[in-house]
Short mmCIF file of N, CA and C in Angstrom, two decimals:
data_model
loop_
_atom_site.label_atom_id
_atom_site.label_comp_id
_atom_site.label_asym_id
_atom_site.label_seq_id
_atom_site.Cartn_x
_atom_site.Cartn_y
_atom_site.Cartn_z
N UNK A 30 19.77 26.88 2.12
CA UNK A 30 20.11 26.71 0.73
C UNK A 30 18.96 27.20 -0.15
N UNK A 31 17.87 26.46 -0.20
CA UNK A 31 16.74 26.81 -1.05
C UNK A 31 15.49 26.18 -0.46
N UNK A 32 14.34 26.73 -0.84
CA UNK A 32 13.09 26.12 -0.39
C UNK A 32 12.83 24.79 -1.10
N UNK A 33 13.54 24.54 -2.21
CA UNK A 33 13.34 23.34 -3.01
C UNK A 33 14.28 22.20 -2.60
N UNK A 34 15.41 22.55 -1.96
CA UNK A 34 16.43 21.54 -1.64
C UNK A 34 16.85 21.67 -0.18
N UNK A 35 16.91 20.55 0.52
CA UNK A 35 17.46 20.49 1.88
C UNK A 35 18.61 19.51 1.87
N UNK A 36 19.80 20.00 2.22
CA UNK A 36 20.95 19.10 2.30
C UNK A 36 20.90 18.36 3.63
N UNK A 37 21.31 17.10 3.62
CA UNK A 37 21.28 16.25 4.81
C UNK A 37 22.71 15.92 5.23
N UNK A 38 23.00 16.11 6.52
CA UNK A 38 24.34 15.90 7.05
C UNK A 38 24.30 14.86 8.17
N UNK A 39 25.40 14.13 8.33
CA UNK A 39 25.49 13.19 9.45
C UNK A 39 25.92 13.95 10.70
N UNK A 40 26.11 13.23 11.80
CA UNK A 40 26.43 13.88 13.09
C UNK A 40 27.77 14.60 13.08
N UNK A 41 28.66 14.22 12.12
CA UNK A 41 29.97 14.86 12.03
C UNK A 41 30.00 16.01 11.03
N UNK A 42 28.85 16.32 10.43
CA UNK A 42 28.78 17.43 9.49
C UNK A 42 29.09 17.06 8.06
N UNK A 43 29.21 15.76 7.77
CA UNK A 43 29.49 15.32 6.40
C UNK A 43 28.18 15.26 5.61
N UNK A 44 28.22 15.77 4.39
CA UNK A 44 27.06 15.74 3.51
C UNK A 44 26.76 14.29 3.13
N UNK A 45 25.54 13.83 3.39
CA UNK A 45 25.18 12.45 3.07
C UNK A 45 24.06 12.35 2.04
N UNK A 46 23.43 13.46 1.71
CA UNK A 46 22.37 13.42 0.72
C UNK A 46 21.66 14.74 0.61
N UNK A 47 20.62 14.74 -0.20
CA UNK A 47 19.81 15.94 -0.37
C UNK A 47 18.36 15.53 -0.53
N UNK A 48 17.49 16.35 0.00
CA UNK A 48 16.05 16.12 -0.08
C UNK A 48 15.46 17.19 -0.97
N UNK A 49 14.79 16.76 -2.04
CA UNK A 49 14.18 17.69 -2.98
C UNK A 49 12.68 17.67 -2.83
N UNK A 50 12.03 18.79 -3.08
CA UNK A 50 10.57 18.81 -3.09
C UNK A 50 10.11 18.05 -4.32
N UNK A 51 8.83 17.68 -4.33
CA UNK A 51 8.28 16.95 -5.48
C UNK A 51 8.41 17.78 -6.75
N UNK A 52 8.19 19.07 -6.64
CA UNK A 52 8.30 19.95 -7.81
C UNK A 52 9.73 19.96 -8.36
N UNK A 53 10.72 20.08 -7.48
CA UNK A 53 12.11 20.09 -7.92
C UNK A 53 12.50 18.75 -8.53
N UNK A 54 12.09 17.65 -7.91
CA UNK A 54 12.43 16.32 -8.42
C UNK A 54 11.81 16.09 -9.79
N UNK A 55 10.56 16.49 -9.98
CA UNK A 55 9.90 16.34 -11.28
C UNK A 55 10.67 17.11 -12.35
N UNK A 56 11.23 18.25 -11.99
CA UNK A 56 11.97 19.08 -12.94
C UNK A 56 13.31 18.46 -13.33
N UNK A 57 14.05 17.90 -12.36
CA UNK A 57 15.42 17.42 -12.63
C UNK A 57 15.54 15.91 -12.75
N UNK A 58 14.47 15.19 -12.60
CA UNK A 58 14.51 13.72 -12.56
C UNK A 58 15.23 13.11 -13.77
N UNK A 59 14.83 13.51 -14.97
CA UNK A 59 15.42 12.93 -16.18
C UNK A 59 16.92 13.20 -16.24
N UNK A 60 17.34 14.41 -15.87
CA UNK A 60 18.77 14.75 -15.89
C UNK A 60 19.55 13.91 -14.89
N UNK A 61 19.01 13.74 -13.70
CA UNK A 61 19.68 12.96 -12.67
C UNK A 61 19.77 11.49 -13.07
N UNK A 62 18.68 10.94 -13.56
CA UNK A 62 18.68 9.53 -13.96
C UNK A 62 19.69 9.29 -15.08
N UNK A 63 19.75 10.22 -16.03
CA UNK A 63 20.70 10.10 -17.13
C UNK A 63 22.14 10.23 -16.63
N UNK A 64 22.39 11.19 -15.74
CA UNK A 64 23.73 11.40 -15.21
C UNK A 64 24.23 10.19 -14.41
N UNK A 65 23.32 9.52 -13.73
CA UNK A 65 23.69 8.35 -12.93
C UNK A 65 23.66 7.04 -13.72
N UNK A 66 23.21 7.12 -14.97
CA UNK A 66 23.15 5.92 -15.80
C UNK A 66 22.05 4.96 -15.41
N UNK A 67 20.98 5.47 -14.82
CA UNK A 67 19.87 4.62 -14.40
C UNK A 67 18.88 4.52 -15.56
N UNK A 68 18.63 3.30 -16.00
CA UNK A 68 17.69 3.06 -17.09
C UNK A 68 16.41 2.51 -16.50
N UNK A 69 15.34 3.26 -16.61
CA UNK A 69 14.07 2.82 -16.02
C UNK A 69 13.50 1.60 -16.73
N UNK A 70 13.93 1.33 -17.95
CA UNK A 70 13.43 0.17 -18.69
C UNK A 70 14.01 -1.13 -18.19
N UNK A 71 15.03 -1.04 -17.31
CA UNK A 71 15.63 -2.25 -16.72
C UNK A 71 14.72 -2.86 -15.67
N UNK A 72 13.75 -2.08 -15.18
CA UNK A 72 12.84 -2.57 -14.14
C UNK A 72 11.94 -3.66 -14.72
N UNK A 73 11.61 -4.67 -13.95
CA UNK A 73 10.72 -5.72 -14.45
C UNK A 73 9.34 -5.16 -14.76
N UNK A 74 8.70 -5.73 -15.78
CA UNK A 74 7.38 -5.26 -16.19
C UNK A 74 6.32 -5.53 -15.14
N UNK A 75 6.30 -6.72 -14.62
CA UNK A 75 5.30 -7.08 -13.62
C UNK A 75 5.93 -7.02 -12.23
N UNK A 76 5.29 -6.33 -11.30
CA UNK A 76 5.85 -6.28 -9.95
C UNK A 76 5.80 -7.67 -9.30
N UNK A 77 6.77 -7.89 -8.44
CA UNK A 77 6.84 -9.16 -7.73
C UNK A 77 5.64 -9.28 -6.80
N UNK A 78 4.98 -10.43 -6.85
CA UNK A 78 3.81 -10.65 -5.99
C UNK A 78 4.30 -11.27 -4.69
N UNK A 79 4.09 -10.55 -3.60
CA UNK A 79 4.50 -11.04 -2.30
C UNK A 79 3.42 -11.96 -1.74
N UNK A 80 3.79 -12.91 -0.91
CA UNK A 80 2.79 -13.79 -0.31
C UNK A 80 1.87 -13.01 0.62
N UNK A 81 0.65 -13.52 0.78
CA UNK A 81 -0.29 -12.87 1.68
C UNK A 81 0.26 -12.91 3.11
N UNK A 82 0.12 -11.83 3.86
CA UNK A 82 0.62 -11.80 5.25
C UNK A 82 -0.37 -12.47 6.21
N UNK A 83 -0.56 -13.77 6.02
CA UNK A 83 -1.53 -14.52 6.82
C UNK A 83 -1.14 -14.57 8.29
N UNK A 84 0.14 -14.54 8.59
CA UNK A 84 0.57 -14.53 10.00
C UNK A 84 0.11 -13.25 10.68
N UNK A 85 0.16 -12.13 9.97
CA UNK A 85 -0.32 -10.87 10.53
C UNK A 85 -1.82 -10.92 10.78
N UNK A 86 -2.56 -11.54 9.85
CA UNK A 86 -4.01 -11.71 10.02
C UNK A 86 -4.30 -12.58 11.24
N UNK A 87 -3.55 -13.67 11.39
CA UNK A 87 -3.74 -14.57 12.53
C UNK A 87 -3.44 -13.86 13.85
N UNK A 88 -2.42 -13.02 13.86
CA UNK A 88 -2.09 -12.25 15.06
C UNK A 88 -3.23 -11.31 15.41
N UNK A 89 -3.78 -10.63 14.40
CA UNK A 89 -4.91 -9.73 14.63
C UNK A 89 -6.10 -10.49 15.21
N UNK A 90 -6.44 -11.63 14.63
CA UNK A 90 -7.61 -12.39 15.13
C UNK A 90 -7.34 -12.98 16.51
N UNK A 91 -6.09 -13.34 16.80
CA UNK A 91 -5.74 -13.89 18.10
C UNK A 91 -5.94 -12.85 19.22
N UNK A 92 -5.62 -11.60 18.92
CA UNK A 92 -5.73 -10.53 19.92
C UNK A 92 -6.97 -9.66 19.70
N UNK A 93 -7.94 -10.17 18.97
CA UNK A 93 -9.15 -9.42 18.65
C UNK A 93 -9.85 -8.97 19.92
N UNK A 94 -10.03 -7.65 20.08
CA UNK A 94 -10.70 -7.15 21.28
C UNK A 94 -11.84 -6.20 20.94
N UNK A 95 -12.32 -6.28 19.70
CA UNK A 95 -13.45 -5.46 19.30
C UNK A 95 -14.74 -6.10 19.82
N UNK A 96 -15.79 -5.32 20.08
CA UNK A 96 -17.03 -5.87 20.64
C UNK A 96 -17.87 -6.65 19.62
N UNK A 97 -17.37 -6.82 18.41
CA UNK A 97 -18.08 -7.57 17.39
C UNK A 97 -17.19 -8.72 16.91
N UNK A 98 -17.82 -9.69 16.27
CA UNK A 98 -17.09 -10.88 15.81
C UNK A 98 -16.14 -10.52 14.66
N UNK A 99 -15.13 -11.37 14.47
CA UNK A 99 -14.19 -11.19 13.35
C UNK A 99 -14.99 -11.21 12.05
N UNK A 100 -14.81 -10.19 11.22
CA UNK A 100 -15.56 -10.12 9.97
C UNK A 100 -14.69 -10.61 8.82
N UNK A 101 -15.24 -11.45 8.00
CA UNK A 101 -14.51 -12.05 6.90
C UNK A 101 -15.02 -11.58 5.54
N UNK A 102 -16.10 -10.79 5.56
CA UNK A 102 -16.67 -10.34 4.30
C UNK A 102 -15.87 -9.18 3.72
N UNK A 103 -15.78 -9.14 2.40
CA UNK A 103 -15.11 -8.06 1.69
C UNK A 103 -15.93 -7.75 0.46
N UNK A 104 -16.09 -6.46 0.15
CA UNK A 104 -16.83 -6.03 -1.02
C UNK A 104 -16.07 -4.92 -1.72
N UNK A 105 -16.04 -4.98 -3.04
CA UNK A 105 -15.38 -3.96 -3.85
C UNK A 105 -16.46 -3.05 -4.42
N UNK A 106 -16.42 -1.77 -4.03
CA UNK A 106 -17.39 -0.80 -4.54
C UNK A 106 -17.10 -0.45 -5.99
N UNK A 107 -15.89 -0.72 -6.45
CA UNK A 107 -15.50 -0.36 -7.81
C UNK A 107 -16.13 -1.26 -8.87
N UNK A 108 -16.08 -2.59 -8.66
CA UNK A 108 -16.58 -3.52 -9.68
C UNK A 108 -17.74 -4.38 -9.18
N UNK A 109 -18.06 -4.32 -7.90
CA UNK A 109 -19.17 -5.09 -7.36
C UNK A 109 -18.79 -6.49 -6.88
N UNK A 110 -17.53 -6.85 -6.98
CA UNK A 110 -17.06 -8.15 -6.50
C UNK A 110 -17.28 -8.22 -4.99
N UNK A 111 -17.73 -9.37 -4.48
CA UNK A 111 -17.96 -9.50 -3.04
C UNK A 111 -17.85 -10.96 -2.62
N UNK A 112 -17.57 -11.13 -1.32
CA UNK A 112 -17.49 -12.47 -0.75
C UNK A 112 -17.88 -12.39 0.72
N UNK A 113 -18.40 -13.48 1.23
CA UNK A 113 -18.73 -13.56 2.65
C UNK A 113 -17.54 -14.00 3.49
N UNK A 114 -16.60 -14.73 2.87
CA UNK A 114 -15.40 -15.18 3.57
C UNK A 114 -14.23 -15.19 2.60
N UNK A 115 -13.42 -14.15 2.64
CA UNK A 115 -12.32 -14.00 1.69
C UNK A 115 -11.30 -15.12 1.79
N UNK A 116 -11.14 -15.70 2.98
CA UNK A 116 -10.09 -16.70 3.18
C UNK A 116 -10.45 -18.07 2.63
N UNK A 117 -11.73 -18.33 2.39
CA UNK A 117 -12.13 -19.65 1.92
C UNK A 117 -12.45 -19.70 0.43
N UNK A 118 -12.39 -18.57 -0.25
CA UNK A 118 -12.68 -18.55 -1.68
C UNK A 118 -11.58 -19.27 -2.46
N UNK A 119 -12.00 -20.06 -3.42
CA UNK A 119 -11.05 -20.73 -4.30
C UNK A 119 -11.61 -20.70 -5.71
N UNK A 120 -11.05 -19.97 -6.63
CA UNK A 120 -9.89 -19.09 -6.47
C UNK A 120 -10.26 -17.84 -5.67
N UNK A 121 -9.25 -17.19 -5.17
CA UNK A 121 -9.45 -16.00 -4.34
C UNK A 121 -10.14 -14.88 -5.11
N UNK A 122 -11.13 -14.25 -4.46
CA UNK A 122 -11.77 -13.06 -5.01
C UNK A 122 -11.04 -11.80 -4.53
N UNK A 123 -10.46 -11.89 -3.33
CA UNK A 123 -9.70 -10.80 -2.75
C UNK A 123 -8.41 -11.37 -2.16
N UNK A 124 -7.34 -10.63 -2.32
CA UNK A 124 -6.04 -11.04 -1.82
C UNK A 124 -5.64 -10.13 -0.67
N UNK A 125 -5.33 -10.70 0.48
CA UNK A 125 -4.89 -9.94 1.64
C UNK A 125 -3.53 -9.33 1.34
N UNK A 126 -3.41 -8.00 1.50
CA UNK A 126 -2.12 -7.34 1.25
C UNK A 126 -1.48 -6.84 2.53
N UNK A 127 -2.30 -6.54 3.56
CA UNK A 127 -1.72 -6.15 4.85
C UNK A 127 -2.75 -6.28 5.96
N UNK A 128 -2.25 -6.47 7.17
CA UNK A 128 -3.09 -6.53 8.37
C UNK A 128 -2.21 -6.16 9.55
N UNK A 129 -2.78 -5.44 10.51
CA UNK A 129 -2.00 -5.11 11.70
C UNK A 129 -2.88 -5.14 12.95
N UNK A 130 -2.23 -5.11 14.09
CA UNK A 130 -2.94 -5.21 15.37
C UNK A 130 -3.87 -4.05 15.63
N UNK A 131 -3.67 -2.94 14.97
CA UNK A 131 -4.53 -1.76 15.16
C UNK A 131 -5.89 -1.95 14.48
N UNK A 132 -6.05 -3.00 13.69
CA UNK A 132 -7.32 -3.26 13.04
C UNK A 132 -7.40 -2.78 11.61
N UNK A 133 -6.27 -2.38 11.03
CA UNK A 133 -6.24 -1.94 9.64
C UNK A 133 -5.92 -3.14 8.76
N UNK A 134 -6.85 -3.46 7.85
CA UNK A 134 -6.70 -4.63 6.98
C UNK A 134 -6.94 -4.18 5.54
N UNK A 135 -6.04 -4.58 4.63
CA UNK A 135 -6.16 -4.18 3.23
C UNK A 135 -6.19 -5.40 2.33
N UNK A 136 -6.98 -5.28 1.26
CA UNK A 136 -7.14 -6.34 0.28
C UNK A 136 -6.98 -5.77 -1.12
N UNK A 137 -6.63 -6.62 -2.07
CA UNK A 137 -6.65 -6.24 -3.48
C UNK A 137 -7.73 -7.08 -4.15
N UNK A 138 -8.62 -6.39 -4.87
CA UNK A 138 -9.67 -7.08 -5.61
C UNK A 138 -9.03 -7.80 -6.79
N UNK A 139 -9.30 -9.07 -6.94
CA UNK A 139 -8.69 -9.83 -8.01
C UNK A 139 -9.36 -9.59 -9.36
N UNK A 140 -10.52 -8.95 -9.38
CA UNK A 140 -11.18 -8.62 -10.65
C UNK A 140 -10.66 -7.32 -11.24
N UNK A 141 -10.70 -6.23 -10.44
CA UNK A 141 -10.35 -4.90 -10.98
C UNK A 141 -9.07 -4.33 -10.37
N UNK A 142 -8.45 -5.02 -9.43
CA UNK A 142 -7.20 -4.64 -8.76
C UNK A 142 -7.36 -3.43 -7.85
N UNK A 143 -8.59 -3.06 -7.52
CA UNK A 143 -8.81 -1.95 -6.58
C UNK A 143 -8.31 -2.34 -5.19
N UNK A 144 -8.01 -1.33 -4.39
CA UNK A 144 -7.56 -1.56 -3.02
C UNK A 144 -8.74 -1.35 -2.08
N UNK A 145 -9.07 -2.37 -1.30
CA UNK A 145 -10.16 -2.30 -0.34
C UNK A 145 -9.54 -2.31 1.06
N UNK A 146 -9.79 -1.24 1.82
CA UNK A 146 -9.23 -1.12 3.16
C UNK A 146 -10.36 -1.16 4.17
N UNK A 147 -10.21 -2.02 5.18
CA UNK A 147 -11.18 -2.10 6.26
C UNK A 147 -10.51 -1.61 7.53
N UNK A 148 -11.10 -0.56 8.10
CA UNK A 148 -10.58 0.03 9.34
C UNK A 148 -11.51 -0.38 10.47
N UNK A 149 -11.01 -1.21 11.36
CA UNK A 149 -11.81 -1.71 12.48
C UNK A 149 -11.65 -0.78 13.67
N UNK A 150 -12.71 -0.05 13.97
CA UNK A 150 -12.72 0.83 15.13
C UNK A 150 -13.49 0.16 16.25
N UNK A 151 -13.50 0.76 17.40
CA UNK A 151 -14.14 0.18 18.57
C UNK A 151 -15.61 -0.17 18.30
N UNK A 152 -16.35 0.75 17.70
CA UNK A 152 -17.79 0.55 17.53
C UNK A 152 -18.23 0.34 16.09
N UNK A 153 -17.32 0.42 15.13
CA UNK A 153 -17.73 0.30 13.74
C UNK A 153 -16.57 -0.12 12.85
N UNK A 154 -16.92 -0.53 11.63
CA UNK A 154 -15.93 -0.85 10.61
C UNK A 154 -16.15 0.14 9.47
N UNK A 155 -15.08 0.82 9.08
CA UNK A 155 -15.16 1.75 7.96
C UNK A 155 -14.40 1.12 6.80
N UNK A 156 -15.06 1.05 5.64
CA UNK A 156 -14.46 0.45 4.46
C UNK A 156 -14.22 1.52 3.40
N UNK A 157 -13.03 1.50 2.81
CA UNK A 157 -12.69 2.41 1.72
C UNK A 157 -12.24 1.59 0.53
N UNK A 158 -12.64 2.04 -0.66
CA UNK A 158 -12.25 1.36 -1.89
C UNK A 158 -11.60 2.38 -2.81
N UNK A 159 -10.36 2.11 -3.21
CA UNK A 159 -9.63 3.00 -4.11
C UNK A 159 -9.37 2.27 -5.41
N UNK A 160 -9.90 2.79 -6.53
CA UNK A 160 -9.68 2.14 -7.82
C UNK A 160 -8.20 2.06 -8.18
N UNK A 161 -7.85 1.01 -8.90
CA UNK A 161 -6.48 0.83 -9.36
C UNK A 161 -6.19 1.81 -10.49
N UNK A 162 -5.00 2.40 -10.47
CA UNK A 162 -4.58 3.31 -11.54
C UNK A 162 -3.38 2.71 -12.25
N UNK A 163 -3.50 2.50 -13.55
CA UNK A 163 -2.39 1.96 -14.33
C UNK A 163 -1.24 2.96 -14.37
N UNK A 164 -1.57 4.23 -14.61
CA UNK A 164 -0.55 5.28 -14.65
C UNK A 164 -0.49 5.96 -13.30
N UNK A 165 0.67 5.91 -12.70
CA UNK A 165 0.85 6.48 -11.38
C UNK A 165 1.27 7.95 -11.50
N UNK A 166 1.01 8.71 -10.45
CA UNK A 166 1.48 10.08 -10.35
C UNK A 166 2.89 9.99 -9.78
N UNK A 167 3.90 10.19 -10.63
CA UNK A 167 5.28 9.92 -10.22
C UNK A 167 5.75 10.80 -9.08
N UNK A 168 5.20 12.00 -8.95
CA UNK A 168 5.64 12.87 -7.86
C UNK A 168 5.09 12.40 -6.51
N UNK A 169 4.14 11.46 -6.52
CA UNK A 169 3.59 10.93 -5.28
C UNK A 169 3.96 9.48 -5.03
N UNK A 170 4.81 8.93 -5.88
CA UNK A 170 5.14 7.51 -5.80
C UNK A 170 6.36 7.29 -4.92
N UNK A 171 6.24 6.41 -3.95
CA UNK A 171 7.36 6.09 -3.07
C UNK A 171 8.13 4.90 -3.60
N UNK A 172 9.42 5.03 -3.70
CA UNK A 172 10.29 3.92 -4.13
C UNK A 172 11.40 3.76 -3.13
N UNK A 173 11.70 2.53 -2.80
CA UNK A 173 12.74 2.26 -1.81
C UNK A 173 13.80 1.37 -2.38
#
């Protein structure tokens, strides 16, 4: 069809959707939203705050097989906020947003809303801090 559009078919050959490149979607987004009657202002102003995935954190610590002790310290390079034990702070300085058995743990800084990611590797911990952006790049935003 086009380099900008890929049509998607089911196993019987019925058209079930289309996949557009980011460039194509940015170009036609307003027309499509208007044609479908989707009003973006209907979305809630504040995103729903999900509970911390503490069960995932507990699973990670239960199966911890790294040669170093479980680390509880978190530091935000963006605003300088830091704690020695994120789980015992009251009020929370960092909020756990995700954790998995592979050793990837993410936090949100409660001061500046930056995302702090701790990657636990066999011999080291790599920490990344990404500042919060109020305005998102819509062509890179995933919505489900």
